[in-house]
């Protein structure tokens, strides 16, 4: 799979990851967990690493931790979770609980979810990173309205490794409002909601995939939508959520072959505008 360096260290990140919101909130029933086991297996077998979760996602952290522990694939994964509460002590307790549920001593990436009480948690995260309890730290949001605040924080606060933000073919404000700042500050970018929670398929699925999509190795609409996002140089990786192993396989396909160039990206935007 294609990789992209995490700018603060140079460690290579495979470009296709996995989101867990809704898809992994399934509880302990085997029927719900079975397809998720396959989703994770396919991700890791194809060289994917990053799995993004949060204490906000119901049972998702627990399910992710259980399934990875069963699979024996834990050494290959890159676990990203979040702190989503107010107050220093509550934040520390929540992060301790996340590590327990994910069954790991070290979280690869700890992010401040939707910037909730971010000043308090940023101080804690910096200390945790110094102590080696997290490898990377980051901030997240998903709304376009939050981009100015994400930008202000990246400009003012040193030592942030990752910013996670909403970016898709339909929601492109990050291209001008945040990606240049992240690149300038050496901050890696995780694109969330790349499929707009699945809504983008409603618009594209009435149309045939254009022949020219083959020029940049796209075999499906999902791959075109993900490759559009990945072709932005400041984007490090993308984390589409799925509970469906076939969808995972489809999404993984976007991590192989070539990416659309500037002309082809313009062609994609024009196509989208006509749909
Ligand atoms: N503030 C934050 O930190 C924040 C906010 C939003 C999101 N996130 C993160 O970003 C992740 C992704 O965002 P998201 O979950 O909101 O939305 P998304 O990834 O844009 O879309 C997920 C939806 O797309 C469907 N899907 C996935 N692959 C598909 C394919 N190949 N073909 C057809 N349908 C497909 C999934 O359904 P199936 O299960 O049926 O495949 C699911 O309903 C989240 O899970 C979360 O980890 C973080």
CSV table of C-alpha atoms and ligand atoms in Angstrom, one decimal, residues 18-23 52-53 57 82 113-114 140-142 164 192-198 201 222 239-244 247 250-251, ligand 1:
chain,number,residue,atom,x,y,z
A,18,UNK,CA,-10.3,2.5,9.3
A,19,UNK,CA,-12.8,4.6,11.3
A,20,UNK,CA,-15.0,2.9,13.9
A,21,UNK,CA,-17.8,5.3,14.6
A,22,UNK,CA,-21.1,3.4,14.5
A,23,UNK,CA,-19.6,0.5,12.6
A,52,UNK,CA,-9.4,5.5,14.7
A,53,UNK,CA,-11.8,5.2,17.7
A,57,UNK,CA,-18.2,5.7,20.0
A,82,UNK,CA,-9.3,10.4,21.8
A,113,UNK,CA,-11.9,15.0,20.3
A,114,UNK,CA,-13.8,18.0,18.8
A,140,UNK,CA,-9.7,16.7,15.9
A,141,UNK,CA,-12.9,18.1,14.6
A,142,UNK,CA,-15.2,17.3,11.7
A,164,UNK,CA,-7.9,15.2,12.0
A,192,UNK,CA,-12.3,11.9,8.5
A,193,UNK,CA,-15.8,11.6,7.0
A,194,UNK,CA,-14.2,11.1,3.5
A,195,UNK,CA,-17.5,9.4,2.3
A,196,UNK,CA,-19.7,11.9,4.2
A,197,UNK,CA,-21.1,9.0,6.4
A,198,UNK,CA,-21.9,7.1,3.2
A,201,UNK,CA,-22.9,7.1,-2.6
A,222,UNK,CA,-15.4,4.5,-3.3
A,239,UNK,CA,-10.1,6.7,7.7
A,240,UNK,CA,-13.4,5.6,6.1
A,241,UNK,CA,-15.5,3.7,8.5
A,242,UNK,CA,-17.1,0.3,7.6
A,243,UNK,CA,-18.5,-2.8,9.2
A,244,UNK,CA,-18.6,-4.6,5.9
A,247,UNK,CA,-16.5,-2.4,1.6
A,250,UNK,CA,-13.0,-1.8,-1.9
A,251,UNK,CA,-11.6,1.0,0.2
B,1,LIG,N1,-14.4,14.7,15.5
B,1,LIG,C1,-13.9,13.6,15.1
B,1,LIG,O1,-12.8,13.2,15.7
B,1,LIG,C2,-14.5,12.7,14.1
B,1,LIG,C3,-15.7,13.1,13.4
B,1,LIG,C4,-16.2,12.3,12.4
B,1,LIG,C5,-15.5,11.2,12.1
B,1,LIG,N2,-14.4,10.8,12.7
B,1,LIG,C6,-13.7,9.5,12.4
B,1,LIG,O2,-13.7,9.4,11.0
B,1,LIG,C7,-14.3,8.1,10.6
B,1,LIG,C8,-15.0,8.2,9.3
B,1,LIG,O3,-16.0,9.1,9.3
B,1,LIG,P1,-17.6,8.6,9.3
B,1,LIG,O4,-17.6,7.3,10.0
B,1,LIG,O5,-18.4,9.7,9.9
B,1,LIG,O6,-18.0,8.5,7.8
B,1,LIG,P2,-17.4,7.9,6.5
B,1,LIG,O7,-16.2,7.1,6.7
B,1,LIG,O8,-17.4,9.1,5.5
B,1,LIG,O9,-18.6,7.0,5.9
B,1,LIG,C9,-18.9,5.8,6.6
B,1,LIG,C10,-20.1,5.2,5.9
B,1,LIG,O10,-19.8,4.8,4.6
B,1,LIG,C11,-20.1,3.5,4.3
B,1,LIG,N3,-19.1,2.9,3.5
B,1,LIG,C12,-17.8,2.8,3.8
B,1,LIG,N4,-17.1,2.2,2.7
B,1,LIG,C13,-18.0,2.0,1.8
B,1,LIG,C14,-17.9,1.4,0.4
B,1,LIG,N5,-16.8,1.0,-0.1
B,1,LIG,N6,-19.1,1.3,-0.3
B,1,LIG,C15,-20.3,1.7,0.2
B,1,LIG,N7,-20.4,2.3,1.5
B,1,LIG,C16,-19.3,2.4,2.2
B,1,LIG,C17,-20.2,2.8,5.6
B,1,LIG,O11,-21.2,1.8,5.6
B,1,LIG,P3,-20.9,0.2,5.8
B,1,LIG,O12,-20.5,0.0,7.2
B,1,LIG,O13,-22.1,-0.4,5.3
B,1,LIG,O14,-19.7,0.0,4.9
B,1,LIG,C18,-20.6,3.9,6.6
B,1,LIG,O15,-22.0,4.1,6.7
B,1,LIG,C19,-15.2,7.8,11.8
B,1,LIG,O16,-15.6,6.5,11.9
B,1,LIG,C20,-14.3,8.3,13.0
B,1,LIG,O17,-13.4,7.3,13.3
B,1,LIG,C21,-13.9,11.6,13.7
